mmCIF file of C-alpha atoms and ligand atoms in Angstrom:
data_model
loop_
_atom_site.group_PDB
_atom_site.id
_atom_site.type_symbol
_atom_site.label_atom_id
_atom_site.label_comp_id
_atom_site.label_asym_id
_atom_site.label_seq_id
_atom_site.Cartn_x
_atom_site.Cartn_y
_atom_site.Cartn_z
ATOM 1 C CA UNK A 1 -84.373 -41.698 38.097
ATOM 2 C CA UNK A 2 -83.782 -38.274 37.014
ATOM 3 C CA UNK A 3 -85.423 -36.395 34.569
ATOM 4 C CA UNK A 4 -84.435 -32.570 32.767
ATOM 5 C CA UNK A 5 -85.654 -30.088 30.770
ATOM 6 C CA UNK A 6 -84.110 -27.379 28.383
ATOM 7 C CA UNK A 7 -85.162 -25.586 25.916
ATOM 8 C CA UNK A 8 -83.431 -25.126 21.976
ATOM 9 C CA UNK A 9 -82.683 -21.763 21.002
ATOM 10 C CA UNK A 10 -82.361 -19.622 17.632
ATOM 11 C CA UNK A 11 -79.136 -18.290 16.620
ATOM 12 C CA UNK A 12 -79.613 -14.272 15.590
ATOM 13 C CA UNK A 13 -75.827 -13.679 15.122
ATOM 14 C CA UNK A 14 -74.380 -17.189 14.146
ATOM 15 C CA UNK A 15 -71.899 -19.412 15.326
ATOM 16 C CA UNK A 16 -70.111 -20.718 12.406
ATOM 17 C CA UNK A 17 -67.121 -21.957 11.984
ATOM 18 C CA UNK A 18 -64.875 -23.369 15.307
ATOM 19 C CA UNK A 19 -62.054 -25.392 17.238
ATOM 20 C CA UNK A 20 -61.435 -27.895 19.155
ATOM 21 C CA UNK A 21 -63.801 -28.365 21.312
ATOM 22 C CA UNK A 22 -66.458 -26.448 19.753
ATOM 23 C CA UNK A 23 -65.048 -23.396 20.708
ATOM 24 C CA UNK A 24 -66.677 -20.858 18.030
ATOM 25 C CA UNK A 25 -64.505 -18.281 15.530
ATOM 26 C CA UNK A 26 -66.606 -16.205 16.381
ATOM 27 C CA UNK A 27 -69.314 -14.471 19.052
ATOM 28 C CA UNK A 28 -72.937 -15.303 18.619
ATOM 29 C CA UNK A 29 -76.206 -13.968 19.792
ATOM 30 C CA UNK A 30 -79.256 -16.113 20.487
ATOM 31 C CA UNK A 31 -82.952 -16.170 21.283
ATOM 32 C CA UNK A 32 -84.240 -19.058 23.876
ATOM 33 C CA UNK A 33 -87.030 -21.453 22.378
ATOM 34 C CA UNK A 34 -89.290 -22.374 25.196
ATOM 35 C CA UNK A 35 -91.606 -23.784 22.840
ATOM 36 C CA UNK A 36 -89.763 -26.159 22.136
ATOM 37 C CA UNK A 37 -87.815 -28.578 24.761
ATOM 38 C CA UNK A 38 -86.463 -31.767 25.161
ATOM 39 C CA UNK A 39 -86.411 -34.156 28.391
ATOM 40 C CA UNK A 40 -83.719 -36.087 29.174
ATOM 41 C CA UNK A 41 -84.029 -38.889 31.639
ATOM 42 C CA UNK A 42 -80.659 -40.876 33.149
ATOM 43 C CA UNK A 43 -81.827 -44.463 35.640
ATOM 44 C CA UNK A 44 -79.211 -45.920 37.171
ATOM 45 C CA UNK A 45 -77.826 -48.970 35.088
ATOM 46 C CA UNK A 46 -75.417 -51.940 36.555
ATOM 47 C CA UNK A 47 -73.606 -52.857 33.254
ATOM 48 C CA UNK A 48 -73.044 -50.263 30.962
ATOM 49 C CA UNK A 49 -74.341 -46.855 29.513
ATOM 50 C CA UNK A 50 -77.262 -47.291 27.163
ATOM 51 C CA UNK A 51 -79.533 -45.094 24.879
ATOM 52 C CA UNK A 52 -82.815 -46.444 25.290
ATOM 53 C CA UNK A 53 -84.523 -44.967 21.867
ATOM 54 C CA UNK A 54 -81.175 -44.967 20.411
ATOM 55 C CA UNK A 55 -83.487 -46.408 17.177
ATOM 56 C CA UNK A 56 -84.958 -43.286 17.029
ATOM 57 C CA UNK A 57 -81.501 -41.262 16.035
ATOM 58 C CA UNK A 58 -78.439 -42.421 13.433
ATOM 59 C CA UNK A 59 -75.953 -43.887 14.813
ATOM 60 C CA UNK A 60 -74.010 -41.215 14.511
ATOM 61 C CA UNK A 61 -76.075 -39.080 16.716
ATOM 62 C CA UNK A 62 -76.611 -41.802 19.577
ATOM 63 C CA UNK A 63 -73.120 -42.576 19.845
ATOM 64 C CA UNK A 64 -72.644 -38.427 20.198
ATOM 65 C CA UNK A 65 -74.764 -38.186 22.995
ATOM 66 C CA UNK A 66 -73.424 -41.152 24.628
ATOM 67 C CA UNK A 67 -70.239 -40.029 24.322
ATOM 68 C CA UNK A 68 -71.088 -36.488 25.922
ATOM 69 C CA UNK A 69 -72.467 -38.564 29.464
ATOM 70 C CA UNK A 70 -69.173 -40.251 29.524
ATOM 71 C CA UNK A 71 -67.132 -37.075 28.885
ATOM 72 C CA UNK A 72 -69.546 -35.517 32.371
ATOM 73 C CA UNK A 73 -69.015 -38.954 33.965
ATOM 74 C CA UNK A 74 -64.753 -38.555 33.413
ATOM 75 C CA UNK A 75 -65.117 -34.787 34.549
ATOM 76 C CA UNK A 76 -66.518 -35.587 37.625
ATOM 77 C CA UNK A 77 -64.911 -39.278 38.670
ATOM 78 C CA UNK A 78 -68.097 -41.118 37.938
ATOM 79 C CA UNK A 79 -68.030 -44.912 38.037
ATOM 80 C CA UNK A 80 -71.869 -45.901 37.456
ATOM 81 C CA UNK A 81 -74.113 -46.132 34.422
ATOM 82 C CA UNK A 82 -76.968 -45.297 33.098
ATOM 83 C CA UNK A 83 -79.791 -46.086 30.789
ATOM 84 C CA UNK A 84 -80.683 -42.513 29.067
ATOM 85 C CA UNK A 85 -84.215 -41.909 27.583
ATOM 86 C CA UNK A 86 -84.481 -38.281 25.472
ATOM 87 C CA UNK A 87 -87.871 -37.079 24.169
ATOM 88 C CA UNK A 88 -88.286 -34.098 21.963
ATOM 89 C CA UNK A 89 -91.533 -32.183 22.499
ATOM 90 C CA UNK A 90 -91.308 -31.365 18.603
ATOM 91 C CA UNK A 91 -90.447 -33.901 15.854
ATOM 92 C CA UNK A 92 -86.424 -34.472 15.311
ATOM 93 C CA UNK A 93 -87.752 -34.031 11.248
ATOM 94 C CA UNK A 94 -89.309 -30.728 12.268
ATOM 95 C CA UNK A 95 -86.262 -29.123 11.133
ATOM 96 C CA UNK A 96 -85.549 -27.176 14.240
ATOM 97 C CA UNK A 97 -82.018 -28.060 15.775
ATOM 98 C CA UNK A 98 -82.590 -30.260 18.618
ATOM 99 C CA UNK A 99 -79.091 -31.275 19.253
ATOM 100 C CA UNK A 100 -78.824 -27.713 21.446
ATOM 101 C CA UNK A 101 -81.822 -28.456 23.749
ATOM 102 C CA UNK A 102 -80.785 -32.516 23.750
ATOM 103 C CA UNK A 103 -77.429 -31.895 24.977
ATOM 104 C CA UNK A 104 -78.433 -28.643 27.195
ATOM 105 C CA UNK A 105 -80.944 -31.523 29.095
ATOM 106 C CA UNK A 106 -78.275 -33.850 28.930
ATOM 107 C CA UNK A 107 -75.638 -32.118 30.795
ATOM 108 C CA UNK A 108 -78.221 -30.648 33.160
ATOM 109 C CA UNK A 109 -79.451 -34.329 33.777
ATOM 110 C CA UNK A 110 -76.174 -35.667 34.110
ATOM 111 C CA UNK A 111 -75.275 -33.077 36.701
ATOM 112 C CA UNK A 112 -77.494 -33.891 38.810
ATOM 113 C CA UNK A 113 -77.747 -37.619 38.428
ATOM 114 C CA UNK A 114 -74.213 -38.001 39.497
ATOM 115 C CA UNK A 115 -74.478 -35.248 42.207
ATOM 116 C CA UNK A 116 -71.953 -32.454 40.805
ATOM 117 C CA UNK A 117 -72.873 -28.612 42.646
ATOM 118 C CA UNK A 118 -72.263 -26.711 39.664
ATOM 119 C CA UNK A 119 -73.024 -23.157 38.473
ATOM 120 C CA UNK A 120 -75.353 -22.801 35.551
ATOM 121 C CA UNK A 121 -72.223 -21.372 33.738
ATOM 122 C CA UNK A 122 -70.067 -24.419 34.350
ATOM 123 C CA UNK A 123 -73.212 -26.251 32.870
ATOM 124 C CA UNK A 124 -73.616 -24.347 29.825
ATOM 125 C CA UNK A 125 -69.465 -24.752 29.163
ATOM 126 C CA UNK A 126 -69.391 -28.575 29.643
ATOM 127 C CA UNK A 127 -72.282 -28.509 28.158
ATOM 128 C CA UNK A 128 -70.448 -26.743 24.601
ATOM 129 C CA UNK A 129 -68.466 -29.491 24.767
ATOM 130 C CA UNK A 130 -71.253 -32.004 23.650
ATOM 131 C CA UNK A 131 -73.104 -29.298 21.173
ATOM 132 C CA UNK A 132 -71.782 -25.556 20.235
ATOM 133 C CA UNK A 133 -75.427 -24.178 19.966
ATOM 134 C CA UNK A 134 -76.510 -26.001 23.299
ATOM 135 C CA UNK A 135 -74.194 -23.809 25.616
ATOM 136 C CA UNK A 136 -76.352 -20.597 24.659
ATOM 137 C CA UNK A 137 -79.675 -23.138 26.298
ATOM 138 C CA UNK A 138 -78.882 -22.127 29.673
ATOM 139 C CA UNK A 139 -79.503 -18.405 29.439
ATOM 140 C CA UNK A 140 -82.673 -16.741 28.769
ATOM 141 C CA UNK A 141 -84.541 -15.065 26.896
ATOM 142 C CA UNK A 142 -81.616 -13.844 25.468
ATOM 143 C CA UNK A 143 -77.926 -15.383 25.543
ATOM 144 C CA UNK A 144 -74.413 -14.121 24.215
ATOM 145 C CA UNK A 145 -71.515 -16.865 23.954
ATOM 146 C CA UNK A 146 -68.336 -15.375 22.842
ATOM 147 C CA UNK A 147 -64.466 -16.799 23.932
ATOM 148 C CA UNK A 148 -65.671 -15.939 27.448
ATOM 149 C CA UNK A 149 -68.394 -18.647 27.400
ATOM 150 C CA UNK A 150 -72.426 -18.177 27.544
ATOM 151 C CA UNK A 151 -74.177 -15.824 29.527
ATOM 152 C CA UNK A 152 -77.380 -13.513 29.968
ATOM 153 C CA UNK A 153 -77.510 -10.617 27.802
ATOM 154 C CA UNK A 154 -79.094 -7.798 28.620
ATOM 155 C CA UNK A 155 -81.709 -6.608 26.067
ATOM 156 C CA UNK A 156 -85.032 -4.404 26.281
ATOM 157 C CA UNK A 157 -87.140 -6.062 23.906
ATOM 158 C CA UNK A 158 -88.300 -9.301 25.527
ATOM 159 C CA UNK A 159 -91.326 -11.518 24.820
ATOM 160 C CA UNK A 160 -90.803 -12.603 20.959
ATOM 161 C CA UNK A 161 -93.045 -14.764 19.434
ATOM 162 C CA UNK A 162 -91.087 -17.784 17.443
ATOM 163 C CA UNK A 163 -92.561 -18.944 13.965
ATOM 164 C CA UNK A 164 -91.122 -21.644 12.134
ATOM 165 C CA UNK A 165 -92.224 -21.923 8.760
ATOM 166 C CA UNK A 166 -91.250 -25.990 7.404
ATOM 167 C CA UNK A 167 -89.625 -26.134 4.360
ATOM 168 C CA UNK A 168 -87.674 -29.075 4.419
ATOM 169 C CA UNK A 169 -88.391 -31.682 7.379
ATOM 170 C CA UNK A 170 -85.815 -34.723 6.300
ATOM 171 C CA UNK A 171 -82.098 -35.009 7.662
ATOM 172 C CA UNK A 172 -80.149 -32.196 6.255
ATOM 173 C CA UNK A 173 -76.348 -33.962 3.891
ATOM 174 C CA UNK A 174 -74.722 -31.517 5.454
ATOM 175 C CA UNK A 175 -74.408 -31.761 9.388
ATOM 176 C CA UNK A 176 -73.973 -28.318 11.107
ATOM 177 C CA UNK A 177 -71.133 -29.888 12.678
ATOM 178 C CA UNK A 178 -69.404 -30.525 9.308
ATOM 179 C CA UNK A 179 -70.100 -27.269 8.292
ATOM 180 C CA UNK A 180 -68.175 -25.870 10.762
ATOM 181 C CA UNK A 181 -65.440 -27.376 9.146
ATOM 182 C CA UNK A 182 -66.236 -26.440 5.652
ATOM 183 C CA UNK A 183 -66.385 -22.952 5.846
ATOM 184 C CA UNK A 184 -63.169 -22.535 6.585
ATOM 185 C CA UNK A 185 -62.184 -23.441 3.288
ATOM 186 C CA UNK A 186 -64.258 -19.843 1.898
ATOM 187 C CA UNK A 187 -62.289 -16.999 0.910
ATOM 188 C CA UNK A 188 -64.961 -15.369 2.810
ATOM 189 C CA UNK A 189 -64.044 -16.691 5.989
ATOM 190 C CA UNK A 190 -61.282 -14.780 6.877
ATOM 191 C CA UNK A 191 -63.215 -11.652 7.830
ATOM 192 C CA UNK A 192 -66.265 -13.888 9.141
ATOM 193 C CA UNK A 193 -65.295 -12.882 12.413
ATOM 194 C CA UNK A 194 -64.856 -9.174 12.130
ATOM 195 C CA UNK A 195 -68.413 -8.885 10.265
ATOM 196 C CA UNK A 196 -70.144 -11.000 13.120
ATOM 197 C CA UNK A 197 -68.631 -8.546 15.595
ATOM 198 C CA UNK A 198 -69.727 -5.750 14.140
ATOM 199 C CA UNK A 199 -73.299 -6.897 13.524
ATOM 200 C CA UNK A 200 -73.480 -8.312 17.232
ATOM 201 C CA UNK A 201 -72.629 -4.559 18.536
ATOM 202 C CA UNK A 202 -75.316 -2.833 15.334
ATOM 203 C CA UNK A 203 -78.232 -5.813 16.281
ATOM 204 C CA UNK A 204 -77.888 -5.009 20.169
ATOM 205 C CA UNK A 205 -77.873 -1.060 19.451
ATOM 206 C CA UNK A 206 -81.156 -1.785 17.256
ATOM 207 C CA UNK A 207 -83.268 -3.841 19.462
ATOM 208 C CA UNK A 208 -82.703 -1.684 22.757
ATOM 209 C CA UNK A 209 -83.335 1.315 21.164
ATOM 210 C CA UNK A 210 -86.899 -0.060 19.587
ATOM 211 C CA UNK A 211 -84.953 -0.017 16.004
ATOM 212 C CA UNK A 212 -86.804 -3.176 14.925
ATOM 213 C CA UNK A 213 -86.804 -2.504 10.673
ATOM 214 C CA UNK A 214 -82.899 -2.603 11.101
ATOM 215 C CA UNK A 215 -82.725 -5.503 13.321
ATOM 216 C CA UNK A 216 -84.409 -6.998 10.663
ATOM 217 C CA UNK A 217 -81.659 -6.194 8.076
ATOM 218 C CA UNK A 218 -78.924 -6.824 10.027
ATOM 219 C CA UNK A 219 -80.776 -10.374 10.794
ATOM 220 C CA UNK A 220 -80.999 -11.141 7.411
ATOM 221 C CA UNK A 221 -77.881 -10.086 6.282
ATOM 222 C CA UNK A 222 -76.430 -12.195 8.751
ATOM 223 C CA UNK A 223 -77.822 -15.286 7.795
ATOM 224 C CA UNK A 224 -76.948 -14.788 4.063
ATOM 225 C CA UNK A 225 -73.170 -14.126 4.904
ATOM 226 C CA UNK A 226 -73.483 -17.578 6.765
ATOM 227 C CA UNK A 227 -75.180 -18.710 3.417
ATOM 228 C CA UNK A 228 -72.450 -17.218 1.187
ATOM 229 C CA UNK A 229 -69.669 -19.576 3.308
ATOM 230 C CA UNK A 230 -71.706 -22.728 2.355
ATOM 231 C CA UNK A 231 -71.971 -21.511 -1.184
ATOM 232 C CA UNK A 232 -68.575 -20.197 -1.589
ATOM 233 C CA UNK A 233 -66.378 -23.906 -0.082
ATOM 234 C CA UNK A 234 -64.961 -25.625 -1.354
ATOM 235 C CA UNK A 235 -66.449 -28.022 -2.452
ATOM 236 C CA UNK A 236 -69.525 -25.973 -2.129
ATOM 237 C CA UNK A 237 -73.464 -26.914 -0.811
ATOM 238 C CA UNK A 238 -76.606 -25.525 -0.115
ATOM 239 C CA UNK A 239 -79.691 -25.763 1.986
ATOM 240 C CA UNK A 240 -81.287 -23.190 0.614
ATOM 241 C CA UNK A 241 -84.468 -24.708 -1.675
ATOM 242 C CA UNK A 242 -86.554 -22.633 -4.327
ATOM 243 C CA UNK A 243 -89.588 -23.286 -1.524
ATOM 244 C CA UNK A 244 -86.928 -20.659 1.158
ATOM 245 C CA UNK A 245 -86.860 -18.323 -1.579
ATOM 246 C CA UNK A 246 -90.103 -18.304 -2.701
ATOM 247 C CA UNK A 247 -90.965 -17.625 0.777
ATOM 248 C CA UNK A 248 -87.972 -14.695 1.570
ATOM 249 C CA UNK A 249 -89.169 -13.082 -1.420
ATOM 250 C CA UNK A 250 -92.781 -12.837 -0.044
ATOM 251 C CA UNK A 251 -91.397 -12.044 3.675
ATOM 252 C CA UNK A 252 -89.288 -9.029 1.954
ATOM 253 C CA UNK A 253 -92.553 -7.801 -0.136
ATOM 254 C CA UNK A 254 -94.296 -7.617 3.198
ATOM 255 C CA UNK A 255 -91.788 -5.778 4.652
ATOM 256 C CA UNK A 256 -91.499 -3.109 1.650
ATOM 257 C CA UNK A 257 -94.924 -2.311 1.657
ATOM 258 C CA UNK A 258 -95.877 -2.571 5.906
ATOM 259 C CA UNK A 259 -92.375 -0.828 6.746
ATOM 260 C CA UNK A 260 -92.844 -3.818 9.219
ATOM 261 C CA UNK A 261 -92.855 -7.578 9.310
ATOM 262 C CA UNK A 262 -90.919 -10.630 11.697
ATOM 263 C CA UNK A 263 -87.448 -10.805 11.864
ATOM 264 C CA UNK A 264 -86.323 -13.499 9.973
ATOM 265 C CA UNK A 265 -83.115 -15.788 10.394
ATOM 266 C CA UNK A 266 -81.916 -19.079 8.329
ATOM 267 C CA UNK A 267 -79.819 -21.988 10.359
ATOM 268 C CA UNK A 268 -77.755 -24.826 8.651
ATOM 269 C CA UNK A 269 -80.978 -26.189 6.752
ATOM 270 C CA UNK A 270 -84.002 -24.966 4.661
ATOM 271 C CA UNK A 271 -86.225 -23.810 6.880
ATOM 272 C CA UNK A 272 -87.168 -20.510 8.129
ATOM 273 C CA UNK A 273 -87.538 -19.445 11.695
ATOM 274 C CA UNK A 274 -89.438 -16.153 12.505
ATOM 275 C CA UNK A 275 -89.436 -13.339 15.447
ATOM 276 C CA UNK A 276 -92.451 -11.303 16.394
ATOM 277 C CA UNK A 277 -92.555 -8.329 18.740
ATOM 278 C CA UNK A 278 -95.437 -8.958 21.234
ATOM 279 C CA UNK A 279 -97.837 -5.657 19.754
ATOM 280 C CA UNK A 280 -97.623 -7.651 16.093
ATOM 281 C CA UNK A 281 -100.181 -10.385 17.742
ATOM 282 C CA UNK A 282 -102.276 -10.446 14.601
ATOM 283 C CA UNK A 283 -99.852 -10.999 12.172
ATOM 284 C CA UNK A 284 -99.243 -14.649 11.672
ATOM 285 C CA UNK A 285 -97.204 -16.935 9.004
ATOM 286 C CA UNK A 286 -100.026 -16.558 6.547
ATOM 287 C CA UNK A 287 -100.448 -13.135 6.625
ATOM 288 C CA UNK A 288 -96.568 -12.953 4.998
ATOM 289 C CA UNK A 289 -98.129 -14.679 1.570
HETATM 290 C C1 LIG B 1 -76.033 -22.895 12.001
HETATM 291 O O1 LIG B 1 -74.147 -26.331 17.678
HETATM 292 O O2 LIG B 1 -75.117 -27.736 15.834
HETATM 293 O O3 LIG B 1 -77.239 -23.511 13.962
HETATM 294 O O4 LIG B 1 -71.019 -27.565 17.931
HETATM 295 O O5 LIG B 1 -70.868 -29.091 15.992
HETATM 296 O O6 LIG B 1 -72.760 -29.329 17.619
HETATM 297 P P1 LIG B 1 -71.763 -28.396 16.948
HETATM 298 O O7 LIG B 1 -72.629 -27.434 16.021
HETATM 299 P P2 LIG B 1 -74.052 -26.810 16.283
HETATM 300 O O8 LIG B 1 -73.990 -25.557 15.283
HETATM 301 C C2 LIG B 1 -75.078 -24.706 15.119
HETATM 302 C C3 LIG B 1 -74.857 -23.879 13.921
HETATM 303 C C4 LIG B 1 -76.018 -22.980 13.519
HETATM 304 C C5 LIG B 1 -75.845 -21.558 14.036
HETATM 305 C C6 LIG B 1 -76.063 -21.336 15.517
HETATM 306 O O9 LIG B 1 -76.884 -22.028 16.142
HETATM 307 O O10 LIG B 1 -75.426 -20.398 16.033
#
């Protein structure tokens, strides 16, 4: 039996909207979750290829993952099967993305269970091919994935402590997968790309020269313009609740009156996830309210 690890990670500058193969529009910039990992175990199996707590996903999902172990087993000329066991050390309903650390510990697992030699980047780009987000898994603390795949980036300030603050914990009706698609139909997506760009050069600027109040901005600005695509398809959704606002409001008063505060960034759901530089150690989710 083999068993992996890999972490999830949180998306600064986003990947949203893509192609075949989940190749993204456009580059994205990404912070590596430690905190929170899944474990993927693959046993050797005579018959077939099965998802042991398959109950535990929908369908959808199980047959997704399942599908990414025989798309490794193809690449490499595998024959065998396994039996596949994935455990989350955070709840699926915690609202954090798991499907980049499950497929990052898949493909790892997979690797190695059939024997491949392979280069973390080869990983992390058959990896993309299972889950966008989970290519960025393989490089830490910070990763950049742009049309020439994943990799390290360099930037000073390292060490950030990850807050999530759990707005909404059940199964979002919009799958980040499908809104990929979706955005496309925005009449804001057709300088998406440019504007991501530009914020990934600003946001790297900012954090390596100690610039933290406009990291901040160009965070959140980010994360709205993602925001905007949702609201502005056709037809148009949401994830944002009036519990996310309530909360953004009282993040941006305690940034107006400490000229500092976490750096705050929204995914495909309610919730909001929060950066802290190592010397704010006393400020904590409550202190925000
Ligand atoms: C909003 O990686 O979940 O979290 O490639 O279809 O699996 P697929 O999409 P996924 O998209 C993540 C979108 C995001 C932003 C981000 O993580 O960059």
């Amino acid at each position: 039996m083999v068993t992996c690890r890999a972490p999830s990670n949180i998306a600064l500058i986003k990947y949203m909207g893509k192609t075949e193969g989940n190749c993204p529009c456009n580059a994205s910039l990404s912070y590596t979750l430690h905190d929170y990992w899944t474990e993927v175990s693959l046993e050797e199996n005579a018959n077939a290829d099965v998802f042991a707590n398959a109950n535990e996903f929908s369908e959808q999902a199980a047959n997704r993952f399942l599908a990414h172990l025989a798309y490794i087993k193809k690449l490499f000329g595998y024959s065998g099967f396994f039996t596949v066991t994935s455990r989350n050390n955070f709840p699926h309903s915690a609202g954090i993305a798991s499907s980049a650390s499950s497929f990052a510990a898949l493909t790892k697992c997979a690797a190695q269970a059939i024997g491949a030699t392979i280069s973390t980047e080869q990983m992390s780009e058959i990896s993309r091919h299972g889950s966008g987000s989970s290519c960025r898994s393989f490089f830490s603390p910070w990763c950049v994935w742009d049309e020439n795949g994943a990799r390290k980036a360099e930037i000073k300030i390292q060490n950030l402590r990850h807050e999530l603050i759990l707005i909404d914990s059940t199964r979002k009706a919009v799958s980040s997968s499908e809104a990929h698609k979706a955005v496309k139909t925005s009449l804001l997506f057709a300088g998406r790309p440019q504007r991501a760009a530009q914020r990934m050069t600003n946001l790297i600027a900012a954090l390596n020269e100690n610039r933290w109040e406009e990291a901040y901005h160009i965070c959140w600005e980010e994360f709205a313009d993602m925001h905007a695509l949702f609201a502005t398809s056709r037809p148009h959704f949401s994830y944002i609740q009036p519990k996310t606002l309530e909360w953004l409001t009282a993040i941006d008063r305690f940034w107006r009156t400490h000229k500092d505060g976490p750096i705050v960034t929204i995914d495909a759901g309610a919730n909001i996830h929060l950066l802290w530089r190592e010397d704010q150690k006393q400020l904590h989710i409550p202190s925000l309210y």
